XYZ file of C-alpha atoms in Angstrom:
731
model
C 30.857 -32.452 -26.360
C 29.037 -28.282 -25.319
C 28.245 -25.761 -26.518
C 28.233 -21.915 -24.472
C 26.411 -19.242 -25.571
C 26.040 -17.226 -22.655
C 28.132 -14.832 -23.305
C 26.923 -13.920 -26.949
C 23.409 -13.743 -25.890
C 24.557 -10.603 -23.056
C 26.569 -9.282 -25.455
C 24.865 -6.009 -25.904
C 22.634 -5.439 -28.744
C 22.566 -9.182 -29.704
C 18.399 -10.316 -29.598
C 18.333 -14.125 -30.990
C 21.226 -16.611 -30.872
C 20.075 -20.731 -31.660
C 22.144 -23.479 -32.323
C 21.180 -27.145 -32.987
C 19.502 -27.429 -29.671
C 16.554 -24.893 -30.746
C 15.123 -26.435 -33.126
C 13.231 -29.322 -31.051
C 14.126 -32.457 -29.583
C 12.288 -33.956 -33.152
C 15.821 -34.509 -34.826
C 14.542 -36.303 -37.590
C 12.025 -33.376 -38.400
C 15.276 -31.730 -38.629
C 17.251 -33.921 -41.974
C 17.467 -32.457 -45.343
C 19.223 -34.024 -48.429
C 18.153 -35.379 -51.497
C 17.122 -39.350 -51.601
C 18.339 -40.530 -48.215
C 18.808 -37.684 -45.853
C 21.631 -36.770 -43.629
C 22.116 -33.913 -42.103
C 20.832 -30.735 -40.016
C 20.374 -27.239 -40.463
C 23.074 -27.238 -37.256
C 25.698 -30.197 -36.584
C 24.690 -32.528 -33.655
C 26.586 -33.302 -31.100
C 29.695 -33.627 -34.534
C 31.008 -31.891 -36.793
C 32.363 -33.869 -39.801
C 33.598 -31.117 -41.566
C 35.792 -27.246 -41.926
C 32.380 -25.051 -42.360
C 30.009 -27.254 -40.623
C 26.925 -24.572 -38.944
C 26.996 -25.204 -35.072
C 25.031 -21.803 -34.051
C 24.111 -18.345 -35.621
C 23.283 -14.972 -33.683
C 21.126 -12.319 -35.245
C 21.957 -8.715 -33.501
C 21.082 -4.979 -34.526
C 24.331 -4.714 -36.776
C 26.221 -6.582 -38.301
C 29.490 -5.974 -36.675
C 27.707 -6.570 -33.550
C 26.995 -10.210 -34.854
C 30.429 -10.563 -36.023
C 31.739 -9.727 -32.372
C 29.068 -11.974 -30.123
C 30.042 -15.229 -32.095
C 33.495 -15.034 -30.914
C 31.866 -15.362 -27.427
C 30.097 -18.305 -28.337
C 32.634 -20.815 -26.823
C 32.059 -25.097 -28.237
C 34.107 -27.936 -26.770
C 35.424 -30.423 -29.472
C 36.256 -33.588 -28.966
C 39.010 -34.118 -31.834
C 38.435 -37.530 -34.209
C 40.618 -38.444 -36.165
C 38.899 -37.869 -40.446
C 39.779 -39.198 -43.992
C 39.782 -36.541 -47.264
C 40.560 -39.158 -49.493
C 37.581 -41.239 -50.923
C 39.614 -44.335 -51.485
C 41.357 -44.028 -48.072
C 37.742 -43.604 -46.095
C 36.334 -47.049 -47.651
C 39.588 -48.794 -46.426
C 39.022 -50.726 -42.716
C 39.498 -49.331 -40.182
C 38.796 -45.951 -41.589
C 37.147 -43.289 -39.419
C 33.324 -43.836 -40.246
C 31.808 -40.072 -40.839
C 27.601 -41.586 -40.205
C 26.878 -44.966 -38.520
C 24.253 -45.970 -41.493
C 26.932 -45.502 -43.954
C 29.031 -48.714 -43.888
C 32.538 -48.737 -45.082
C 31.754 -44.371 -45.992
C 29.536 -44.904 -49.139
C 27.170 -43.110 -49.319
C 25.877 -44.327 -52.673
C 26.358 -47.431 -55.107
C 24.583 -48.073 -58.536
C 25.214 -50.803 -59.820
C 24.322 -50.936 -63.557
C 24.243 -54.188 -65.864
C 23.018 -53.977 -69.687
C 23.037 -57.049 -72.537
C 25.738 -59.699 -72.413
C 29.435 -56.997 -71.083
C 31.588 -59.688 -71.169
C 30.706 -61.271 -74.784
C 30.504 -58.196 -75.541
C 34.184 -58.049 -74.951
C 34.782 -60.888 -76.703
C 32.862 -59.960 -80.258
C 35.864 -56.681 -80.091
C 38.717 -56.482 -81.732
C 40.560 -54.492 -79.782
C 40.293 -53.580 -76.302
C 41.461 -50.306 -74.052
C 41.530 -49.802 -70.133
C 42.338 -45.948 -69.038
C 41.838 -44.275 -65.522
C 40.651 -39.945 -65.243
C 40.932 -37.778 -62.596
C 38.599 -34.891 -62.851
C 38.886 -32.257 -58.872
C 36.678 -30.418 -57.237
C 35.474 -26.583 -58.519
C 32.990 -23.835 -57.234
C 30.183 -22.532 -58.186
C 31.711 -19.225 -57.239
C 27.697 -16.844 -57.907
C 28.722 -13.563 -57.755
C 25.918 -12.773 -55.088
C 26.939 -15.618 -52.017
C 23.226 -16.821 -50.197
C 21.519 -14.509 -48.928
C 18.335 -14.311 -47.283
C 15.589 -11.997 -45.258
C 12.699 -13.883 -43.413
C 10.326 -11.817 -41.710
C 7.582 -12.879 -39.100
C 4.222 -11.959 -39.559
C 1.478 -10.763 -37.120
C -0.136 -13.975 -38.020
C 2.867 -16.110 -36.729
C 2.837 -17.391 -40.476
C 6.871 -17.036 -42.284
C 7.811 -15.131 -44.813
C 11.206 -15.436 -46.726
C 12.846 -13.543 -49.012
C 15.609 -15.967 -50.988
C 18.584 -16.245 -53.409
C 17.575 -19.648 -54.525
C 16.476 -22.387 -57.419
C 13.708 -23.546 -55.758
C 11.516 -21.474 -54.410
C 8.973 -24.234 -53.248
C 11.567 -26.519 -52.043
C 13.216 -24.303 -49.191
C 9.812 -23.786 -47.880
C 8.553 -27.494 -47.407
C 12.261 -27.883 -46.019
C 11.366 -24.964 -43.432
C 7.857 -26.931 -42.742
C 9.253 -29.606 -41.829
C 12.424 -28.343 -39.984
C 9.704 -25.737 -38.046
C 7.173 -28.270 -37.873
C 4.423 -25.893 -39.526
C 1.640 -25.884 -42.789
C 4.092 -25.009 -45.920
C 1.565 -22.847 -46.393
C 2.422 -20.212 -43.574
C 5.946 -20.328 -44.815
C 5.570 -17.442 -47.759
C 8.763 -17.584 -50.478
C 9.268 -14.866 -52.669
C 12.882 -15.682 -55.258
C 13.746 -12.228 -55.951
C 16.395 -11.058 -59.112
C 19.127 -13.591 -58.061
C 22.681 -12.708 -58.771
C 23.607 -16.479 -60.248
C 23.379 -20.144 -59.031
C 24.407 -23.035 -61.810
C 23.251 -25.212 -59.119
C 24.744 -24.234 -55.855
C 21.995 -22.976 -54.055
C 19.129 -26.176 -55.165
C 19.288 -27.264 -51.691
C 17.475 -25.301 -47.900
C 20.884 -24.480 -46.409
C 21.690 -23.250 -42.865
C 21.324 -19.445 -44.479
C 18.213 -19.938 -44.799
C 17.442 -22.424 -41.872
C 19.236 -19.246 -39.587
C 16.667 -16.506 -41.089
C 13.476 -17.499 -40.566
C 14.720 -19.214 -36.364
C 15.816 -16.179 -35.976
C 13.001 -13.945 -37.822
C 10.530 -16.426 -35.447
C 12.742 -16.085 -32.231
C 13.387 -12.305 -32.550
C 9.807 -11.201 -33.846
C 12.321 -8.657 -35.562
C 13.371 -8.986 -39.236
C 16.239 -10.846 -40.105
C 19.372 -10.520 -43.357
C 21.458 -13.209 -43.444
C 24.199 -13.046 -46.344
C 27.725 -15.050 -46.706
C 30.661 -13.926 -47.234
C 32.771 -14.484 -49.747
C 34.959 -16.789 -48.427
C 31.671 -18.213 -46.444
C 30.735 -19.471 -49.888
C 33.807 -21.001 -50.788
C 34.191 -23.450 -48.006
C 30.787 -23.779 -47.169
C 28.620 -23.709 -50.563
C 28.467 -27.011 -52.348
C 31.219 -27.811 -55.282
C 31.422 -30.300 -57.811
C 32.611 -33.986 -57.346
C 36.475 -35.110 -57.530
C 35.760 -38.312 -59.421
C 38.047 -40.803 -60.828
C 37.123 -43.013 -63.686
C 38.342 -46.643 -64.718
C 37.272 -47.474 -67.911
C 37.659 -50.408 -70.290
C 35.458 -49.238 -73.728
C 35.749 -52.124 -76.528
C 35.530 -51.912 -80.259
C 35.856 -53.661 -83.991
C 38.256 -52.683 -85.945
C 35.426 -50.152 -87.558
C 35.281 -48.744 -84.659
C 31.574 -49.651 -83.542
C 31.443 -50.016 -79.820
C 30.851 -53.539 -78.650
C 30.708 -52.990 -74.709
C 32.405 -50.610 -71.639
C 32.893 -51.685 -67.911
C 33.505 -48.901 -65.892
C 33.983 -47.780 -61.974
C 34.042 -44.817 -60.524
C 34.263 -43.088 -57.830
C 33.155 -39.590 -55.927
C 35.180 -38.013 -53.269
C 30.952 -36.242 -51.312
C 32.234 -35.142 -48.895
C 30.719 -35.256 -45.283
C 27.134 -34.938 -46.519
C 24.417 -36.377 -49.189
C 23.575 -33.226 -50.572
C 22.166 -33.496 -54.128
C 25.378 -35.063 -54.336
C 23.943 -38.938 -55.059
C 22.245 -37.582 -58.132
C 25.253 -36.756 -59.603
C 26.357 -40.840 -59.114
C 22.704 -41.675 -60.544
C 23.277 -38.772 -63.811
C 26.469 -40.354 -64.663
C 24.947 -43.717 -65.527
C 22.897 -42.167 -67.494
C 25.788 -40.447 -69.679
C 27.629 -43.062 -69.802
C 24.317 -44.024 -72.636
C 24.398 -41.141 -74.403
C 25.087 -40.273 -76.940
C 27.000 -42.955 -78.372
C 25.136 -46.496 -79.459
C 26.834 -49.048 -76.254
C 24.699 -52.418 -76.549
C 26.399 -54.028 -73.508
C 27.339 -51.508 -70.610
C 29.111 -52.560 -66.783
C 29.046 -49.708 -64.819
C 29.904 -49.448 -60.423
C 29.556 -45.947 -59.244
C 30.144 -44.914 -55.433
C 29.567 -41.817 -53.762
C 31.771 -42.129 -50.326
C 31.608 -39.861 -47.208
C 35.206 -38.435 -46.454
C 35.323 -34.382 -44.085
C 34.910 -31.930 -46.709
C 32.846 -29.639 -47.852
C 30.085 -31.293 -49.403
C 29.673 -31.844 -53.096
C 26.185 -31.714 -54.697
C 25.051 -30.338 -58.508
C 27.160 -27.687 -60.189
C 26.298 -26.977 -63.866
C 26.143 -29.938 -65.699
C 25.747 -32.189 -63.235
C 27.847 -35.483 -63.513
C 28.622 -35.163 -66.678
C 32.001 -32.990 -67.312
C 33.548 -36.473 -65.016
C 31.850 -38.981 -66.925
C 32.232 -37.327 -70.719
C 36.327 -36.708 -69.791
C 36.936 -39.558 -69.444
C 34.639 -40.909 -72.210
C 35.314 -38.126 -74.717
C 39.171 -38.654 -73.986
C 39.208 -42.070 -74.646
C 37.789 -42.287 -78.004
C 40.211 -40.216 -79.574
C 43.165 -42.645 -78.179
C 40.847 -45.614 -79.757
C 40.225 -43.803 -83.190
C 44.205 -42.698 -82.845
C 44.758 -46.404 -82.049
C 42.679 -47.370 -85.149
C 43.910 -45.003 -87.496
C 40.353 -43.682 -87.659
C 39.315 -40.283 -87.484
C 38.013 -38.979 -84.055
C 34.966 -37.004 -85.436
C 34.266 -39.914 -88.010
C 34.190 -42.406 -84.805
C 32.093 -41.037 -83.481
C 29.145 -40.554 -86.213
C 29.579 -44.079 -86.565
C 28.506 -45.133 -83.853
C 25.558 -41.617 -82.559
C 22.350 -42.919 -81.582
C 19.361 -41.812 -84.221
C 16.638 -40.761 -83.766
C 13.776 -43.262 -82.436
C 16.347 -45.341 -81.046
C 16.268 -46.494 -77.352
C 19.784 -46.374 -75.383
C 20.576 -49.764 -72.935
C 19.560 -47.739 -70.462
C 15.648 -47.411 -71.701
C 16.469 -43.319 -72.721
C 14.366 -43.096 -75.709
C 15.903 -40.795 -78.528
C 12.731 -38.768 -79.954
C 15.106 -36.462 -81.223
C 18.131 -35.972 -82.268
C 20.968 -33.404 -84.530
C 23.791 -35.110 -82.916
C 25.708 -36.173 -86.713
C 25.102 -32.882 -87.545
C 26.505 -30.975 -84.534
C 29.931 -32.812 -85.817
C 29.263 -31.872 -89.391
C 28.874 -28.050 -88.120
C 31.450 -27.919 -86.020
C 34.225 -29.526 -88.471
C 33.063 -27.624 -91.048
C 33.532 -24.146 -89.580
C 37.125 -25.036 -88.392
C 38.835 -27.116 -91.253
C 39.034 -29.907 -89.106
C 40.451 -32.713 -91.685
C 42.652 -29.969 -93.344
C 44.328 -29.171 -89.645
C 44.526 -32.645 -88.560
C 46.140 -33.917 -91.059
C 48.755 -30.455 -91.527
C 48.281 -28.787 -88.316
C 51.395 -25.542 -86.876
C 53.965 -26.815 -84.289
C 52.897 -26.374 -81.220
C 49.218 -26.602 -82.383
C 46.204 -28.608 -82.020
C 42.973 -29.469 -83.002
C 40.747 -31.858 -80.808
C 36.953 -32.379 -80.467
C 35.137 -33.502 -77.770
C 30.892 -34.513 -77.868
C 28.018 -34.945 -75.545
C 24.642 -35.377 -74.897
C 22.063 -33.420 -71.689
C 18.158 -34.034 -70.232
C 16.218 -31.504 -71.286
C 14.315 -31.537 -67.440
C 14.901 -34.464 -65.464
C 11.159 -36.291 -64.895
C 12.255 -37.205 -61.332
C 12.211 -34.844 -58.940
C 11.588 -35.018 -54.867
C 9.330 -33.043 -52.274
C 7.998 -33.730 -48.838
C 4.731 -35.363 -49.106
C 4.282 -35.577 -52.892
C 4.885 -40.090 -53.816
C 3.923 -39.386 -57.511
C 8.222 -39.621 -58.340
C 7.237 -37.369 -61.310
C 8.214 -33.836 -62.038
C 5.767 -31.376 -63.299
C 4.636 -27.861 -63.688
C 2.423 -25.701 -63.409
C 1.399 -22.150 -64.906
C -1.367 -19.641 -64.688
C -3.082 -16.375 -66.853
C -4.695 -14.320 -66.120
C -5.353 -11.860 -68.975
C -6.351 -7.423 -68.546
C -8.769 -5.237 -69.605
C -6.772 -3.171 -70.863
C -5.006 -6.015 -72.679
C -1.699 -7.392 -71.119
C -1.120 -10.531 -69.782
C -0.247 -11.182 -66.280
C 1.874 -15.317 -66.353
C 2.885 -17.186 -62.829
C 4.925 -19.203 -62.650
C 7.008 -21.495 -59.360
C 9.682 -21.169 -61.792
C 13.212 -19.215 -60.718
C 14.643 -17.630 -63.039
C 18.445 -17.305 -61.999
C 20.465 -14.954 -64.344
C 19.405 -17.966 -67.149
C 16.321 -15.196 -68.376
C 13.980 -18.000 -68.244
C 11.007 -15.465 -67.464
C 11.883 -13.755 -71.093
C 11.870 -17.415 -72.570
C 8.171 -18.277 -70.726
C 6.992 -14.424 -71.626
C 7.980 -15.312 -75.626
C 5.889 -18.811 -75.301
C 2.628 -16.474 -74.079
C 3.080 -14.697 -76.454
C 3.442 -16.789 -78.818
C 0.541 -19.094 -78.285
C -1.632 -15.918 -77.908
C -0.720 -14.228 -79.846
C -0.330 -11.101 -78.122
C 3.367 -8.864 -78.575
C 5.868 -9.775 -76.215
C 5.786 -6.833 -74.115
C 1.913 -6.809 -72.995
C 3.177 -10.596 -70.618
C 4.517 -10.207 -67.400
C 6.233 -12.679 -65.655
C 5.164 -12.961 -61.917
C 7.658 -15.945 -60.553
C 8.563 -18.011 -57.635
C 6.506 -17.123 -55.226
C 5.052 -19.426 -53.339
C 2.000 -17.170 -52.148
C 0.940 -16.926 -55.454
C 2.284 -19.712 -57.697
C 1.076 -23.151 -59.087
C 3.357 -25.207 -57.494
C 7.013 -25.727 -59.470
C 9.872 -28.057 -58.799
C 12.168 -25.056 -59.970
C 15.481 -24.762 -61.745
C 17.783 -27.241 -61.830
C 18.540 -30.024 -65.242
C 17.672 -27.595 -67.515
C 13.918 -28.113 -67.267
C 12.052 -24.694 -67.438
C 12.054 -24.369 -71.148
C 11.119 -28.060 -71.768
C 8.447 -28.717 -68.315
C 7.933 -24.704 -67.773
C 7.384 -23.952 -71.033
C 4.553 -26.452 -72.031
C 2.802 -25.444 -68.986
C 2.619 -21.775 -69.739
C 1.874 -22.832 -73.114
C -1.215 -25.190 -72.167
C -1.790 -21.913 -70.458
C -1.929 -19.834 -73.043
C -4.055 -21.781 -74.697
C -6.913 -22.782 -72.770
C -6.603 -18.792 -71.789
C -7.032 -18.061 -75.402
C -9.498 -20.982 -76.058
C -11.951 -18.820 -72.740
C -11.808 -15.573 -74.528
C -12.614 -16.777 -78.104
C -15.346 -18.346 -76.935
C -16.576 -14.994 -75.856
C -15.749 -13.713 -78.824
C -17.164 -15.838 -81.081
C -20.716 -15.658 -79.191
C -20.743 -11.726 -79.947
C -20.009 -12.007 -82.702
C -22.399 -14.922 -84.168
C -19.605 -17.349 -86.282
C -18.144 -20.521 -84.741
C -14.904 -20.029 -82.158
C -12.844 -22.198 -84.382
C -13.472 -19.536 -87.301
C -11.156 -17.158 -85.236
C -8.105 -16.477 -83.972
C -5.447 -13.548 -81.750
C -2.887 -11.911 -84.191
C -0.259 -9.600 -83.155
C -2.872 -7.888 -80.229
C -6.442 -8.028 -82.166
C -9.445 -10.839 -83.019
C -10.951 -11.809 -85.985
C -11.736 -13.608 -88.650
C -9.441 -16.206 -90.001
C -11.118 -15.105 -94.180
C -12.012 -11.760 -92.720
C -9.080 -10.038 -91.314
C -10.292 -6.701 -92.018
C -13.283 -7.838 -89.501
C -11.151 -7.709 -85.516
C -11.294 -5.822 -81.671
C -8.646 -5.708 -80.003
C -7.199 -8.197 -78.373
C -8.262 -5.768 -74.482
C -11.857 -5.914 -75.809
C -11.831 -9.547 -76.466
C -11.020 -9.421 -72.787
C -13.539 -7.782 -71.557
C -16.202 -9.535 -73.416
C -14.750 -12.260 -71.495
C -15.081 -11.787 -68.170
C -18.793 -10.272 -68.918
C -19.255 -13.433 -69.942
C -17.829 -15.065 -66.813
C -20.199 -12.685 -64.548
C -16.825 -10.249 -64.081
C -14.750 -12.853 -63.066
C -11.243 -12.821 -64.572
C -10.241 -14.381 -67.629
C -7.865 -17.267 -66.368
C -5.399 -19.852 -68.082
C -4.323 -22.672 -66.262
C -1.398 -25.011 -68.066
C -0.110 -28.037 -66.355
C 2.964 -30.224 -67.845
C 3.405 -34.119 -66.614
C 5.013 -36.518 -68.863
C 3.649 -39.351 -67.902
C 3.163 -39.790 -71.430
C 6.940 -41.798 -70.759
C 5.360 -44.240 -69.135
C 6.394 -44.878 -64.983
C 9.122 -43.795 -63.911
C 10.904 -46.536 -60.990
C 12.489 -44.304 -59.037
C 14.603 -47.530 -57.331
C 15.818 -48.716 -61.108
C 17.188 -44.777 -61.528
C 18.410 -43.934 -58.822
C 20.375 -47.561 -58.502
C 20.867 -48.660 -61.837
C 21.157 -46.215 -63.958
C 17.427 -47.171 -66.088
C 14.839 -44.723 -67.351
C 14.068 -42.909 -69.368
C 14.801 -39.985 -67.556
C 13.732 -37.095 -69.941
C 11.109 -36.004 -71.950
C 13.851 -34.745 -74.723
C 17.720 -35.200 -74.879
C 19.676 -31.958 -76.358
C 23.773 -32.808 -78.181
C 26.205 -31.121 -79.213
C 29.780 -31.198 -80.570
C 33.130 -29.029 -79.505
C 36.133 -28.251 -81.200
C 38.900 -26.433 -79.583
C 42.191 -24.848 -80.922
C 44.597 -24.904 -78.693
C 48.263 -23.419 -79.150
C 50.778 -25.286 -76.010
C 54.265 -23.714 -74.962
C 56.473 -25.807 -75.180
C 59.104 -24.212 -72.714
C 56.801 -23.733 -70.899
C 53.701 -25.827 -70.796
C 51.346 -23.126 -71.135
C 48.035 -23.519 -72.910
C 46.072 -20.738 -75.342
C 43.080 -22.000 -76.236
C 42.021 -19.559 -79.469
C 38.532 -20.918 -80.288
C 36.507 -22.914 -79.227
C 33.412 -23.577 -81.814
C 30.252 -25.332 -80.299
C 27.760 -26.637 -82.588
C 24.651 -27.477 -79.943
C 21.084 -28.907 -80.819
C 19.185 -27.454 -78.730
C 15.695 -28.423 -80.536
C 14.452 -25.433 -81.695
C 15.584 -22.411 -80.792
C 12.625 -20.082 -79.075
C 15.477 -17.143 -78.497
C 18.522 -17.774 -80.397
C 20.366 -14.722 -78.759
C 19.267 -16.135 -75.000
C 20.233 -19.450 -75.966
C 24.387 -19.071 -77.617
C 24.768 -16.676 -74.377
C 23.867 -19.608 -71.909
C 26.161 -21.959 -74.640
C 28.966 -19.234 -74.349
C 28.575 -19.168 -70.382
C 28.834 -22.811 -69.983
C 31.625 -22.907 -72.182
C 33.554 -20.828 -70.088
C 33.066 -22.755 -67.521
C 34.228 -25.557 -68.546
C 37.024 -23.922 -70.212
C 38.052 -22.419 -66.233
C 36.912 -25.582 -65.130
C 39.711 -27.540 -67.495
C 42.877 -25.557 -67.161
C 42.106 -22.376 -64.458
C 39.799 -23.794 -61.265
C 41.319 -25.302 -58.481
C 40.393 -25.894 -54.983
C 43.517 -26.306 -53.349
C 43.069 -27.982 -49.670
C 45.231 -28.891 -46.220
C 43.307 -31.627 -44.853
C 39.456 -30.719 -45.621
C 40.672 -26.158 -45.539
C 40.070 -24.353 -48.713
C 44.148 -22.552 -49.019
C 42.516 -20.233 -51.706
C 38.583 -19.362 -51.051
C 38.831 -16.061 -52.897
C 38.693 -14.258 -56.138
C 42.057 -13.498 -56.099
C 43.609 -17.092 -55.310
C 40.816 -19.021 -57.010
C 41.519 -18.694 -60.922
C 37.870 -17.412 -62.126
C 37.250 -16.423 -65.866
C 36.478 -12.832 -66.320
C 35.029 -12.077 -69.889
C 38.732 -10.970 -70.963
C 39.571 -14.184 -69.756
C 37.216 -15.892 -71.954
C 38.644 -17.814 -75.566
C 37.032 -16.461 -79.091
C 33.933 -18.927 -79.201
C 31.333 -19.938 -82.743
C 28.707 -20.849 -81.563
C 26.175 -22.621 -84.602
C 22.930 -23.965 -83.504
C 21.294 -26.810 -85.074
C 17.591 -26.505 -85.489
C 16.307 -29.819 -85.031
C 12.853 -29.786 -83.460
C 11.697 -32.420 -80.838
C 7.986 -33.131 -80.853
C 8.304 -32.772 -76.494
C 9.496 -29.604 -76.199
C 7.860 -26.217 -75.973
C 7.129 -25.085 -80.325
C 10.178 -27.973 -80.278
C 12.647 -26.253 -78.014
C 15.357 -28.348 -75.480
C 17.876 -27.821 -73.494
C 20.978 -25.439 -73.968
C 21.832 -23.501 -70.653
C 24.121 -27.234 -69.436
C 25.252 -29.059 -71.482
C 28.266 -27.806 -73.653
C 29.765 -27.733 -70.035
C 30.617 -31.869 -70.948
C 32.823 -32.074 -74.010
C 34.653 -28.753 -73.448
C 37.737 -30.340 -71.433
C 38.301 -33.428 -73.644
C 38.222 -30.956 -76.663
C 40.646 -28.783 -74.977
C 42.651 -31.972 -74.365
C 42.843 -33.294 -77.206
C 43.668 -30.830 -78.611
C 46.816 -30.625 -76.483
C 47.127 -34.348 -77.419
C 47.807 -33.134 -81.154
C 50.116 -30.694 -80.583
C 52.135 -32.772 -78.178
C 51.400 -36.060 -78.115
C 50.360 -36.026 -74.861
C 46.675 -37.706 -73.470
C 45.359 -35.215 -70.379
C 44.254 -37.886 -68.024
C 43.631 -35.650 -65.426
C 42.265 -32.271 -64.720
C 42.340 -29.089 -64.249
C 45.319 -29.396 -66.076
C 48.604 -28.212 -64.592
C 51.057 -26.687 -66.721
C 54.715 -27.889 -65.195
C 53.097 -31.655 -65.304
C 52.400 -31.199 -69.093
C 55.636 -30.048 -69.051
C 57.245 -33.290 -67.332
C 54.990 -35.313 -69.768
C 55.794 -33.497 -73.030
C 59.285 -33.706 -71.862
C 59.761 -37.004 -71.013
C 57.823 -38.427 -74.150
C 60.297 -36.152 -76.340
C 62.958 -38.161 -74.432
C 61.429 -41.584 -74.985
C 61.949 -40.989 -78.134
C 65.493 -38.968 -78.687
C 68.353 -41.820 -80.734
C 69.511 -43.001 -77.241
C 66.773 -44.145 -75.868
C 65.878 -45.849 -79.381
C 69.243 -47.365 -79.823
C 68.458 -49.169 -75.939
C 65.924 -50.079 -77.060
């Protein structure tokens, strides 16, 4: 009803206080959120979840600011709340947003082929329900930002972000200024996992208060705040019905899902249409019907998180495939190979498969683990399970204000120095995945110089060319191709200058190991640094610059409406494929699950840096392991009860199970030097592979995440009871 900040403003040491009233009268200008904006930097008139920001204070010390916050008086009128998405859709439920009938924030409906005819052709039809829980990003570095108002009226922001340019645009929209007046610099980031894709109240507070106070302002979330207000992975419910022939060939699939979206859209709408894409790959499903609903509730908003919609989807798909395989008496690995899409095929929703190592990934993982022997002769309490997936290698779709083109592109600049070193300017963001190293390797390989001579300057909107940031495993594909293009452009200019000096054809020259020379006469060569000087002289003293750009327009025009509302369109230039085989042991007395080993075979195209790829795969697997067995967000009417590392069970390196990696090298024509996705996809098959291993060990199907030992033990006991002699006699 009212916010009184007067006491806080008078508190000694306080330099500035802001609420939504200070942002400006044009409320629409302050909206943010993907596709369908619905959120302000600060709550306007109404708070919708525990953690909705209402005010911020800048003071000379953190202690002073904390005390001043306590002096702000907010008058609330309690409103009815709803926390369960199915309850939220019922008539008469509290409505969170006026525009959302039945609290449905987004609906996707996909109807491809003839689903009813597909089920008529099926010899076996199975229908199941699967439930997944929430998951927090919990990066070691929480959201943080430092802002500075400059003498010319511009602003500089150092932010822990995955998308510097998006932050610049969002802040410009909110402040009503030109984006060029807000410089965003991404320093080294202590983890993001999708949680730092959006502009948050942290960045808004920093720039507003810096402009208001004319002082540098630092905003850093506490660990508890990070847990309470940081975006989360959606909890979901999937009802999935699949029809197959006797040989296991899939004829039709009918699915309905409900995503608990929380109080705002965030980037959650993307998770909905991505789930539709993942239902179409890696398997050949000719007839598919899918309705997906994202529902507003009075919980913390859910948004982007590593794997983005795939862990929930593949948990349902992959578990049900094992159920079908068991009913039909077909080996689960063989069932997957029979239905896998082949290179050159187009999925029902128009995704084009240019390359695939899917079958090879299954074969590799099963051979490495002795799959067939362990399936036939399992040891007591032990089981082995399989799970597969596909993932995108950079979305072709992107959203940024004032840009109407739907295609996501990357641009790169390279400058060669007279000492032989090269500076690579990119707007992409390394958030710990090692993408700066990969881009440097791509540049060095294309230029023919040592890797050590490439310096990467990334994530600075003042000096870097436009890039849409780090999400959807896009950096290697998009920025990598742009980098190779820039290196090729720079190399062409340098070789032209040397060719004129040596009076030879440019085509007769190459660059190898930092020397420019004749292809047929290696002894005729000059150092790369001398070649750069020749190029600069030819350019009249101007620097030798290479420009690179990548936009996958050759895939055709991407229909945003068809993609976001029906899940139809070739979303990515390339798709990765992978297989997990998990070996698990279940304690019959406690229901505790021990993962003895996870073996992953991943088709990442041609790996540019195999060690970095393995690190990404391992990290993704460990996160999936935790999602399946450990991490649980405990809620009481929207309040997280375990917002700390003591009670929210994050695995450490000591908790990680043994992991074996096999890289399936299948060159993809779209990727730089044949590379494609590696960092996100492997999280998705982890849960079903663990669940299927548990079933192999106990006979109990896992249909709900995270796996609760007590519930598993009850199911095991129920299964034993149902097969007891007394029960059989009654039957």
